[in-house]
Amino acid sequence: MVLTSVAAYPAWRYLHPVTAAEGWEYRLFSQGISIISALALDSQGTQFVSQEQPDRTGKILRLQADARGTEVLTGLSKPDGQMLFRDGRVETLFEADSVEAVVTDGHLLYAIEDGPQGRLLRYDPDTRQFTVLREGLDKGEGITICPDGRLFYTDKANGRVKQWQPAGQDPLVVEDLNAPGFVQCTKDGLWITEDATHGARLLLLDPSGRLEVILQHLRAPQTVIPLSSGRYHLAEHGRNRVLEIFRRPNGS
């Protein structure tokens, strides 16, 4: 009896369905994209996803209207962060160690390294100047820039989200998280995913400072991006799929 209970517990954790907070719903958008990680949208609303496979087997896929993926870039080694494509060309901007996420404020490019001595980086494409903003990060993974210029990043190994300050110490924004991996600033607030194998969550820090758990029982969620419809897409790495998240209509 004891052996049965012990064996059943991991299975329960693996099979437990995702649950949504009151006022929110989700649906399956795309299934069967192995090692899915980063999501990105271009100016026409076309969605791209990365397959974070090693040794030049990684790929960037374009999702079609029927949610199937077609290859647009191959031969990559663990592609993760994505920005919009430019004229369909690929070029090297700078070199870093284990870059996990990249974002832009419309001009400058920011990146963060996922390692025991990671760095927060900035790159100016006009001058090709490369600047280290922070170093000694323990598995920094996510980074985002809000429309008002605020920059947030995750301190994954220590379960924290911080706000970068140009001069001075970076204040804590959220702590006591389970491996926070990705952050995304939108009109609804600051989205945070927990990059944990079991029992991971999607959280939202709203503009008033209230932290809400939107989805629970995820498996290694990665990127979350806003859609023009007001809905969101979330890459769930541990289940090889993309979920669509939306607020429940009033009265339903």
PDB file of C-alpha atoms in Angstrom:
ATOM      1  CA  MET A   1       0.000   0.000   0.000  1.00  0.00           C
ATOM      2  CA  VAL A   2       2.804   2.386   0.846  1.00  0.00           C
ATOM      3  CA  LEU A   3       4.623   1.578  -2.372  1.00  0.00           C
ATOM      4  CA  THR A   4       1.483   2.255  -4.394  1.00  0.00           C
ATOM      5  CA  SER A   5       0.978   5.655  -2.761  1.00  0.00           C
ATOM      6  CA  VAL A   6       4.565   6.686  -3.355  1.00  0.00           C
ATOM      7  CA  ALA A   7       4.401   5.668  -7.018  1.00  0.00           C
ATOM      8  CA  ALA A   8       1.079   7.411  -7.544  1.00  0.00           C
ATOM      9  CA  TYR A   9       2.215  10.785  -6.222  1.00  0.00           C
ATOM     10  CA  PRO A  10       4.543  11.646  -9.137  1.00  0.00           C
ATOM     11  CA  ALA A  11       1.858  10.538 -11.593  1.00  0.00           C
ATOM     12  CA  TRP A  12      -0.679  12.829  -9.897  1.00  0.00           C
ATOM     13  CA  ARG A  13       1.717  15.753 -10.196  1.00  0.00           C
ATOM     14  CA  TYR A  14       2.314  15.001 -13.867  1.00  0.00           C
ATOM     15  CA  LEU A  15      -1.329  14.518 -14.840  1.00  0.00           C
ATOM     16  CA  HIS A  16      -2.967  17.234 -12.726  1.00  0.00           C
ATOM     17  CA  PRO A  17      -4.855  19.528 -15.147  1.00  0.00           C
ATOM     18  CA  VAL A  18      -4.141  23.237 -15.325  1.00  0.00           C
ATOM     19  CA  THR A  19      -6.587  25.328 -13.308  1.00  0.00           C
ATOM     20  CA  ALA A  20      -7.446  29.000 -13.839  1.00  0.00           C
ATOM     21  CA  ALA A  21      -8.222  31.748 -11.333  1.00  0.00           C
ATOM     22  CA  GLU A  22     -11.758  33.042 -10.956  1.00  0.00           C
ATOM     23  CA  GLY A  23     -12.531  35.356 -13.845  1.00  0.00           C
ATOM     24  CA  TRP A  24     -10.004  33.723 -16.193  1.00  0.00           C
ATOM     25  CA  GLU A  25     -10.148  30.861 -18.694  1.00  0.00           C
ATOM     26  CA  TYR A  26      -7.749  29.079 -21.033  1.00  0.00           C
ATOM     27  CA  ARG A  27      -7.922  26.846 -24.089  1.00  0.00           C
ATOM     28  CA  LEU A  28      -5.450  24.772 -26.069  1.00  0.00           C
ATOM     29  CA  PHE A  29      -4.148  26.751 -29.054  1.00  0.00           C
ATOM     30  CA  SER A  30      -1.384  24.503 -30.422  1.00  0.00           C
ATOM     31  CA  GLN A  31      -0.145  21.027 -29.461  1.00  0.00           C
ATOM     32  CA  GLY A  32       2.876  18.896 -30.336  1.00  0.00           C
ATOM     33  CA  ILE A  33       5.702  21.448 -30.584  1.00  0.00           C
ATOM     34  CA  SER A  34       8.506  19.685 -28.733  1.00  0.00           C
ATOM     35  CA  ILE A  35      10.821  21.665 -26.416  1.00  0.00           C
ATOM     36  CA  ILE A  36       8.790  24.827 -27.044  1.00  0.00           C
ATOM     37  CA  SER A  37      10.221  27.944 -25.439  1.00  0.00           C
ATOM     38  CA  ALA A  38      10.000  31.501 -26.797  1.00  0.00           C
ATOM     39  CA  LEU A  39       7.059  33.145 -28.563  1.00  0.00           C
ATOM     40  CA  ALA A  40       7.112  36.315 -30.657  1.00  0.00           C
ATOM     41  CA  LEU A  41       4.737  38.284 -32.903  1.00  0.00           C
ATOM     42  CA  ASP A  42       5.630  40.339 -35.960  1.00  0.00           C
ATOM     43  CA  SER A  43       3.912  43.577 -37.018  1.00  0.00           C
ATOM     44  CA  GLN A  44       1.303  41.615 -39.017  1.00  0.00           C
ATOM     45  CA  GLY A  45       0.396  39.447 -36.022  1.00  0.00           C
ATOM     46  CA  THR A  46       2.176  36.348 -37.315  1.00  0.00           C
ATOM     47  CA  GLN A  47       3.377  34.218 -34.425  1.00  0.00           C
ATOM     48  CA  PHE A  48       6.782  32.528 -34.180  1.00  0.00           C
ATOM     49  CA  VAL A  49       7.911  29.879 -31.701  1.00  0.00           C
ATOM     50  CA  SER A  50      11.322  28.460 -30.866  1.00  0.00           C
ATOM     51  CA  GLN A  51      12.200  24.818 -30.254  1.00  0.00           C
ATOM     52  CA  GLU A  52      14.977  24.867 -27.651  1.00  0.00           C
ATOM     53  CA  GLN A  53      16.891  21.848 -28.929  1.00  0.00           C
ATOM     54  CA  PRO A  54      20.698  21.520 -28.588  1.00  0.00           C
ATOM     55  CA  ASP A  55      23.566  20.895 -31.017  1.00  0.00           C
ATOM     56  CA  ARG A  56      22.197  22.777 -34.010  1.00  0.00           C
ATOM     57  CA  THR A  57      18.899  20.908 -34.023  1.00  0.00           C
ATOM     58  CA  GLY A  58      16.940  23.900 -32.678  1.00  0.00           C
ATOM     59  CA  LYS A  59      14.405  25.660 -34.896  1.00  0.00           C
ATOM     60  CA  ILE A  60      12.213  28.732 -35.267  1.00  0.00           C
ATOM     61  CA  LEU A  61       8.692  27.919 -36.515  1.00  0.00           C
ATOM     62  CA  ARG A  62       5.954  30.111 -37.937  1.00  0.00           C
ATOM     63  CA  LEU A  63       2.500  29.213 -36.599  1.00  0.00           C
ATOM     64  CA  GLN A  64      -0.171  29.077 -39.278  1.00  0.00           C
ATOM     65  CA  ALA A  65      -3.816  30.034 -38.817  1.00  0.00           C
ATOM     66  CA  ASP A  66      -4.574  26.380 -38.046  1.00  0.00           C
ATOM     67  CA  ALA A  67      -1.859  26.479 -35.306  1.00  0.00           C
ATOM     68  CA  ARG A  68       0.507  24.191 -37.224  1.00  0.00           C
ATOM     69  CA  GLY A  69       4.166  25.174 -37.377  1.00  0.00           C
ATOM     70  CA  THR A  70       6.350  25.590 -40.475  1.00  0.00           C
ATOM     71  CA  GLU A  71      10.135  25.968 -40.275  1.00  0.00           C
ATOM     72  CA  VAL A  72      11.640  29.372 -41.004  1.00  0.00           C
ATOM     73  CA  LEU A  73      15.073  28.937 -39.388  1.00  0.00           C
ATOM     74  CA  THR A  74      17.009  25.772 -38.527  1.00  0.00           C
ATOM     75  CA  GLY A  75      20.477  24.712 -37.399  1.00  0.00           C
ATOM     76  CA  LEU A  76      20.298  26.523 -34.039  1.00  0.00           C
ATOM     77  CA  SER A  77      21.622  25.472 -30.628  1.00  0.00           C
ATOM     78  CA  LYS A  78      19.033  25.920 -27.870  1.00  0.00           C
ATOM     79  CA  PRO A  79      17.293  29.042 -29.264  1.00  0.00           C
ATOM     80  CA  ASP A  80      15.298  30.738 -26.532  1.00  0.00           C
ATOM     81  CA  GLY A  81      14.655  34.499 -26.525  1.00  0.00           C
ATOM     82  CA  GLN A  82      13.170  35.988 -29.702  1.00  0.00           C
ATOM     83  CA  MET A  83      12.703  39.425 -31.193  1.00  0.00           C
ATOM     84  CA  LEU A  84      10.978  40.362 -34.447  1.00  0.00           C
ATOM     85  CA  PHE A  85      12.647  39.350 -37.703  1.00  0.00           C
ATOM     86  CA  ARG A  86      14.159  42.050 -39.934  1.00  0.00           C
ATOM     87  CA  ASP A  87      13.857  41.550 -43.683  1.00  0.00           C
ATOM     88  CA  GLY A  88      14.141  37.788 -43.199  1.00  0.00           C
ATOM     89  CA  ARG A  89      17.900  38.060 -42.626  1.00  0.00           C
ATOM     90  CA  VAL A  90      20.011  36.527 -39.851  1.00  0.00           C
ATOM     91  CA  GLU A  91      23.045  38.356 -38.482  1.00  0.00           C
ATOM     92  CA  THR A  92      25.202  38.192 -35.347  1.00  0.00           C
ATOM     93  CA  LEU A  93      24.826  41.258 -33.128  1.00  0.00           C
ATOM     94  CA  PHE A  94      27.010  40.296 -30.177  1.00  0.00           C
ATOM     95  CA  GLU A  95      28.243  37.215 -28.360  1.00  0.00           C
ATOM     96  CA  ALA A  96      27.364  36.271 -24.775  1.00  0.00           C
ATOM     97  CA  ASP A  97      27.134  33.168 -22.595  1.00  0.00           C
ATOM     98  CA  SER A  98      23.787  31.332 -22.301  1.00  0.00           C
ATOM     99  CA  VAL A  99      21.563  34.254 -23.303  1.00  0.00           C
ATOM    100  CA  GLU A 100      18.049  33.400 -22.156  1.00  0.00           C
ATOM    101  CA  ALA A 101      15.892  36.394 -23.134  1.00  0.00           C
ATOM    102  CA  VAL A 102      16.101  39.493 -25.337  1.00  0.00           C
ATOM    103  CA  VAL A 103      13.870  42.589 -25.402  1.00  0.00           C
ATOM    104  CA  THR A 104      13.949  46.036 -26.956  1.00  0.00           C
ATOM    105  CA  ASP A 105      12.662  49.495 -26.085  1.00  0.00           C
ATOM    106  CA  GLY A 106      12.345  50.250 -29.782  1.00  0.00           C
ATOM    107  CA  HIS A 107      15.975  51.217 -30.142  1.00  0.00           C
ATOM    108  CA  LEU A 108      18.284  49.528 -27.649  1.00  0.00           C
ATOM    109  CA  LEU A 109      18.453  45.745 -27.247  1.00  0.00           C
ATOM    110  CA  TYR A 110      18.618  44.172 -23.772  1.00  0.00           C
ATOM    111  CA  ALA A 111      19.583  40.593 -22.934  1.00  0.00           C
ATOM    112  CA  ILE A 112      20.142  38.449 -19.852  1.00  0.00           C
ATOM    113  CA  GLU A 113      22.358  35.418 -19.287  1.00  0.00           C
ATOM    114  CA  ASP A 114      21.137  32.252 -17.565  1.00  0.00           C
ATOM    115  CA  GLY A 115      24.208  31.139 -15.627  1.00  0.00           C
ATOM    116  CA  PRO A 116      25.770  31.136 -12.147  1.00  0.00           C
ATOM    117  CA  GLN A 117      27.607  34.349 -13.059  1.00  0.00           C
ATOM    118  CA  GLY A 118      25.074  35.822 -15.458  1.00  0.00           C
ATOM    119  CA  ARG A 119      24.923  39.362 -16.751  1.00  0.00           C
ATOM    120  CA  LEU A 120      22.289  41.923 -17.696  1.00  0.00           C
ATOM    121  CA  LEU A 121      23.374  43.377 -21.059  1.00  0.00           C
ATOM    122  CA  ARG A 122      22.540  46.287 -23.371  1.00  0.00           C
ATOM    123  CA  TYR A 123      23.405  46.665 -27.052  1.00  0.00           C
ATOM    124  CA  ASP A 124      23.102  49.791 -29.215  1.00  0.00           C
ATOM    125  CA  PRO A 125      22.674  48.726 -32.875  1.00  0.00           C
ATOM    126  CA  ASP A 126      23.583  52.207 -34.154  1.00  0.00           C
ATOM    127  CA  THR A 127      26.956  52.430 -32.423  1.00  0.00           C
ATOM    128  CA  ARG A 128      27.398  48.660 -31.869  1.00  0.00           C
ATOM    129  CA  GLN A 129      28.239  49.515 -28.269  1.00  0.00           C
ATOM    130  CA  PHE A 130      27.890  46.616 -25.809  1.00  0.00           C
ATOM    131  CA  THR A 131      27.347  47.480 -22.119  1.00  0.00           C
ATOM    132  CA  VAL A 132      27.192  45.260 -19.017  1.00  0.00           C
ATOM    133  CA  LEU A 133      24.482  46.686 -16.743  1.00  0.00           C
ATOM    134  CA  ARG A 134      24.660  44.027 -14.009  1.00  0.00           C
ATOM    135  CA  GLU A 135      26.893  41.027 -13.403  1.00  0.00           C
ATOM    136  CA  GLY A 136      27.133  38.168 -10.923  1.00  0.00           C
ATOM    137  CA  LEU A 137      23.477  37.190 -11.414  1.00  0.00           C
ATOM    138  CA  ASP A 138      22.567  33.647 -10.351  1.00  0.00           C
ATOM    139  CA  LYS A 139      20.564  32.314 -13.299  1.00  0.00           C
ATOM    140  CA  GLY A 140      18.974  35.519 -14.520  1.00  0.00           C
ATOM    141  CA  GLU A 141      16.414  34.351 -17.066  1.00  0.00           C
ATOM    142  CA  GLY A 142      13.603  36.788 -17.869  1.00  0.00           C
ATOM    143  CA  ILE A 143      13.681  40.478 -18.794  1.00  0.00           C
ATOM    144  CA  THR A 144      11.011  42.966 -19.894  1.00  0.00           C
ATOM    145  CA  ILE A 145      10.654  46.684 -20.565  1.00  0.00           C
ATOM    146  CA  CYS A 146       7.390  48.512 -19.838  1.00  0.00           C
ATOM    147  CA  PRO A 147       6.044  51.339 -22.033  1.00  0.00           C
ATOM    148  CA  ASP A 148       7.077  53.829 -19.322  1.00  0.00           C
ATOM    149  CA  GLY A 149      10.693  52.632 -19.517  1.00  0.00           C
ATOM    150  CA  ARG A 150      10.834  50.482 -16.373  1.00  0.00           C
ATOM    151  CA  LEU A 151      12.977  47.363 -16.772  1.00  0.00           C
ATOM    152  CA  PHE A 152      12.288  44.192 -14.771  1.00  0.00           C
ATOM    153  CA  TYR A 153      14.317  40.979 -14.638  1.00  0.00           C
ATOM    154  CA  THR A 154      14.184  37.647 -12.814  1.00  0.00           C
ATOM    155  CA  ASP A 155      16.663  36.367 -10.253  1.00  0.00           C
ATOM    156  CA  LYS A 156      15.626  32.773 -10.854  1.00  0.00           C
ATOM    157  CA  ALA A 157      17.856  30.877  -8.415  1.00  0.00           C
ATOM    158  CA  ASN A 158      16.713  33.108  -5.553  1.00  0.00           C
ATOM    159  CA  GLY A 159      13.017  33.187  -6.534  1.00  0.00           C
ATOM    160  CA  ARG A 160      12.851  36.937  -7.083  1.00  0.00           C
ATOM    161  CA  VAL A 161      11.899  39.621  -9.599  1.00  0.00           C
ATOM    162  CA  LYS A 162      13.831  42.903  -9.508  1.00  0.00           C
ATOM    163  CA  GLN A 163      13.557  46.317 -11.156  1.00  0.00           C
ATOM    164  CA  TRP A 164      16.752  47.655 -12.682  1.00  0.00           C
ATOM    165  CA  GLN A 165      17.841  51.125 -11.596  1.00  0.00           C
ATOM    166  CA  PRO A 166      20.393  53.063 -13.685  1.00  0.00           C
ATOM    167  CA  ALA A 167      22.031  54.350 -10.512  1.00  0.00           C
ATOM    168  CA  GLY A 168      21.630  52.508  -7.236  1.00  0.00           C
ATOM    169  CA  GLN A 169      20.584  49.095  -5.962  1.00  0.00           C
ATOM    170  CA  ASP A 170      17.831  47.237  -7.800  1.00  0.00           C
ATOM    171  CA  PRO A 171      14.753  46.916  -5.552  1.00  0.00           C
ATOM    172  CA  LEU A 172      12.830  43.681  -5.067  1.00  0.00           C
ATOM    173  CA  VAL A 173       9.422  43.603  -6.760  1.00  0.00           C
ATOM    174  CA  VAL A 174       8.286  40.037  -5.960  1.00  0.00           C
ATOM    175  CA  GLU A 175      10.006  37.313  -3.923  1.00  0.00           C
ATOM    176  CA  ASP A 176       9.425  33.747  -2.653  1.00  0.00           C
ATOM    177  CA  LEU A 177       8.653  32.441  -6.144  1.00  0.00           C
ATOM    178  CA  ASN A 178       9.407  28.966  -7.500  1.00  0.00           C
ATOM    179  CA  ALA A 179      12.082  29.504 -10.182  1.00  0.00           C
ATOM    180  CA  PRO A 180      10.674  32.621 -11.903  1.00  0.00           C
ATOM    181  CA  GLY A 181      11.709  32.311 -15.523  1.00  0.00           C
ATOM    182  CA  PHE A 182       9.939  34.851 -17.714  1.00  0.00           C
ATOM    183  CA  VAL A 183       8.449  38.326 -17.210  1.00  0.00           C
ATOM    184  CA  GLN A 184       6.270  40.374 -19.544  1.00  0.00           C
ATOM    185  CA  CYS A 185       4.959  43.912 -18.966  1.00  0.00           C
ATOM    186  CA  THR A 186       1.503  44.642 -20.457  1.00  0.00           C
ATOM    187  CA  LYS A 187      -1.439  46.951 -19.780  1.00  0.00           C
ATOM    188  CA  ASP A 188      -2.768  44.368 -17.305  1.00  0.00           C
ATOM    189  CA  GLY A 189       0.459  44.466 -15.283  1.00  0.00           C
ATOM    190  CA  LEU A 190       3.615  42.381 -14.917  1.00  0.00           C
ATOM    191  CA  TRP A 191       3.261  38.717 -15.914  1.00  0.00           C
ATOM    192  CA  ILE A 192       5.599  36.146 -14.342  1.00  0.00           C
ATOM    193  CA  THR A 193       6.022  32.454 -15.164  1.00  0.00           C
ATOM    194  CA  GLU A 194       7.614  29.883 -12.880  1.00  0.00           C
ATOM    195  CA  ASP A 195       9.978  27.600 -14.796  1.00  0.00           C
ATOM    196  CA  ALA A 196       9.370  24.545 -12.588  1.00  0.00           C
ATOM    197  CA  THR A 197       8.773  20.999 -13.808  1.00  0.00           C
ATOM    198  CA  HIS A 198       5.677  20.453 -11.654  1.00  0.00           C
ATOM    199  CA  GLY A 199       3.210  22.751  -9.932  1.00  0.00           C
ATOM    200  CA  ALA A 200       4.382  25.874 -11.765  1.00  0.00           C
ATOM    201  CA  ARG A 201       2.254  29.000 -11.935  1.00  0.00           C
ATOM    202  CA  LEU A 202       1.476  31.964 -14.158  1.00  0.00           C
ATOM    203  CA  LEU A 203       1.206  35.087 -11.999  1.00  0.00           C
ATOM    204  CA  LEU A 204       0.111  38.673 -12.635  1.00  0.00           C
ATOM    205  CA  LEU A 205       1.264  41.664 -10.589  1.00  0.00           C
ATOM    206  CA  ASP A 206      -1.421  44.237 -11.377  1.00  0.00           C
ATOM    207  CA  PRO A 207      -0.810  48.019 -11.480  1.00  0.00           C
ATOM    208  CA  SER A 208      -2.039  48.358  -7.880  1.00  0.00           C
ATOM    209  CA  GLY A 209       0.652  45.949  -6.673  1.00  0.00           C
ATOM    210  CA  ARG A 210      -1.666  42.969  -6.075  1.00  0.00           C
ATOM    211  CA  LEU A 211      -0.163  39.599  -7.031  1.00  0.00           C
ATOM    212  CA  GLU A 212      -2.660  37.097  -8.484  1.00  0.00           C
ATOM    213  CA  VAL A 213      -2.121  33.470  -9.537  1.00  0.00           C
ATOM    214  CA  ILE A 214      -3.796  33.214 -12.972  1.00  0.00           C
ATOM    215  CA  LEU A 215      -2.929  29.571 -13.811  1.00  0.00           C
ATOM    216  CA  GLN A 216      -1.740  26.725 -11.588  1.00  0.00           C
ATOM    217  CA  HIS A 217      -0.372  23.196 -12.154  1.00  0.00           C
ATOM    218  CA  LEU A 218       1.618  24.149 -15.234  1.00  0.00           C
ATOM    219  CA  ARG A 219       4.711  22.235 -16.348  1.00  0.00           C
ATOM    220  CA  ALA A 220       7.694  24.482 -17.111  1.00  0.00           C
ATOM    221  CA  PRO A 221       5.806  27.458 -18.600  1.00  0.00           C
ATOM    222  CA  GLN A 222       7.979  29.842 -20.614  1.00  0.00           C
ATOM    223  CA  THR A 223       7.035  32.910 -22.644  1.00  0.00           C
ATOM    224  CA  VAL A 224       3.712  34.723 -22.358  1.00  0.00           C
ATOM    225  CA  ILE A 225       2.819  37.321 -25.005  1.00  0.00           C
ATOM    226  CA  PRO A 226      -0.187  39.652 -25.464  1.00  0.00           C
ATOM    227  CA  LEU A 227      -2.345  39.408 -28.581  1.00  0.00           C
ATOM    228  CA  SER A 228      -4.145  42.282 -30.276  1.00  0.00           C
ATOM    229  CA  SER A 229      -7.448  40.737 -29.168  1.00  0.00           C
ATOM    230  CA  GLY A 230      -6.566  41.299 -25.505  1.00  0.00           C
ATOM    231  CA  ARG A 231      -5.898  37.591 -25.019  1.00  0.00           C
ATOM    232  CA  TYR A 232      -2.533  36.001 -24.239  1.00  0.00           C
ATOM    233  CA  HIS A 233      -0.526  33.050 -25.474  1.00  0.00           C
ATOM    234  CA  LEU A 234       1.635  30.996 -23.117  1.00  0.00           C
ATOM    235  CA  ALA A 235       4.282  28.438 -24.138  1.00  0.00           C
ATOM    236  CA  GLU A 236       4.092  25.386 -21.846  1.00  0.00           C
ATOM    237  CA  HIS A 237       7.439  23.684 -22.372  1.00  0.00           C
ATOM    238  CA  GLY A 238       6.647  20.620 -20.237  1.00  0.00           C
ATOM    239  CA  ARG A 239       3.566  19.701 -22.280  1.00  0.00           C
ATOM    240  CA  ASN A 240       4.793  20.809 -25.744  1.00  0.00           C
ATOM    241  CA  ARG A 241       1.929  23.196 -26.320  1.00  0.00           C
ATOM    242  CA  VAL A 242       0.670  26.789 -26.500  1.00  0.00           C
ATOM    243  CA  LEU A 243      -2.253  27.873 -24.315  1.00  0.00           C
ATOM    244  CA  GLU A 244      -4.537  30.837 -25.014  1.00  0.00           C
ATOM    245  CA  ILE A 245      -5.562  32.757 -21.875  1.00  0.00           C
ATOM    246  CA  PHE A 246      -8.419  35.222 -21.597  1.00  0.00           C
ATOM    247  CA  ARG A 247     -10.709  36.912 -19.127  1.00  0.00           C
ATOM    248  CA  ARG A 248     -14.114  35.327 -18.682  1.00  0.00           C
ATOM    249  CA  PRO A 249     -16.886  37.530 -20.092  1.00  0.00           C
ATOM    250  CA  ASN A 250     -18.932  39.304 -17.437  1.00  0.00           C
ATOM    251  CA  GLY A 251     -21.853  37.271 -16.213  1.00  0.00           C
ATOM    252  CA  SER A 252     -20.540  33.933 -17.486  1.00  0.00           C
TER     253      SER A 252
END
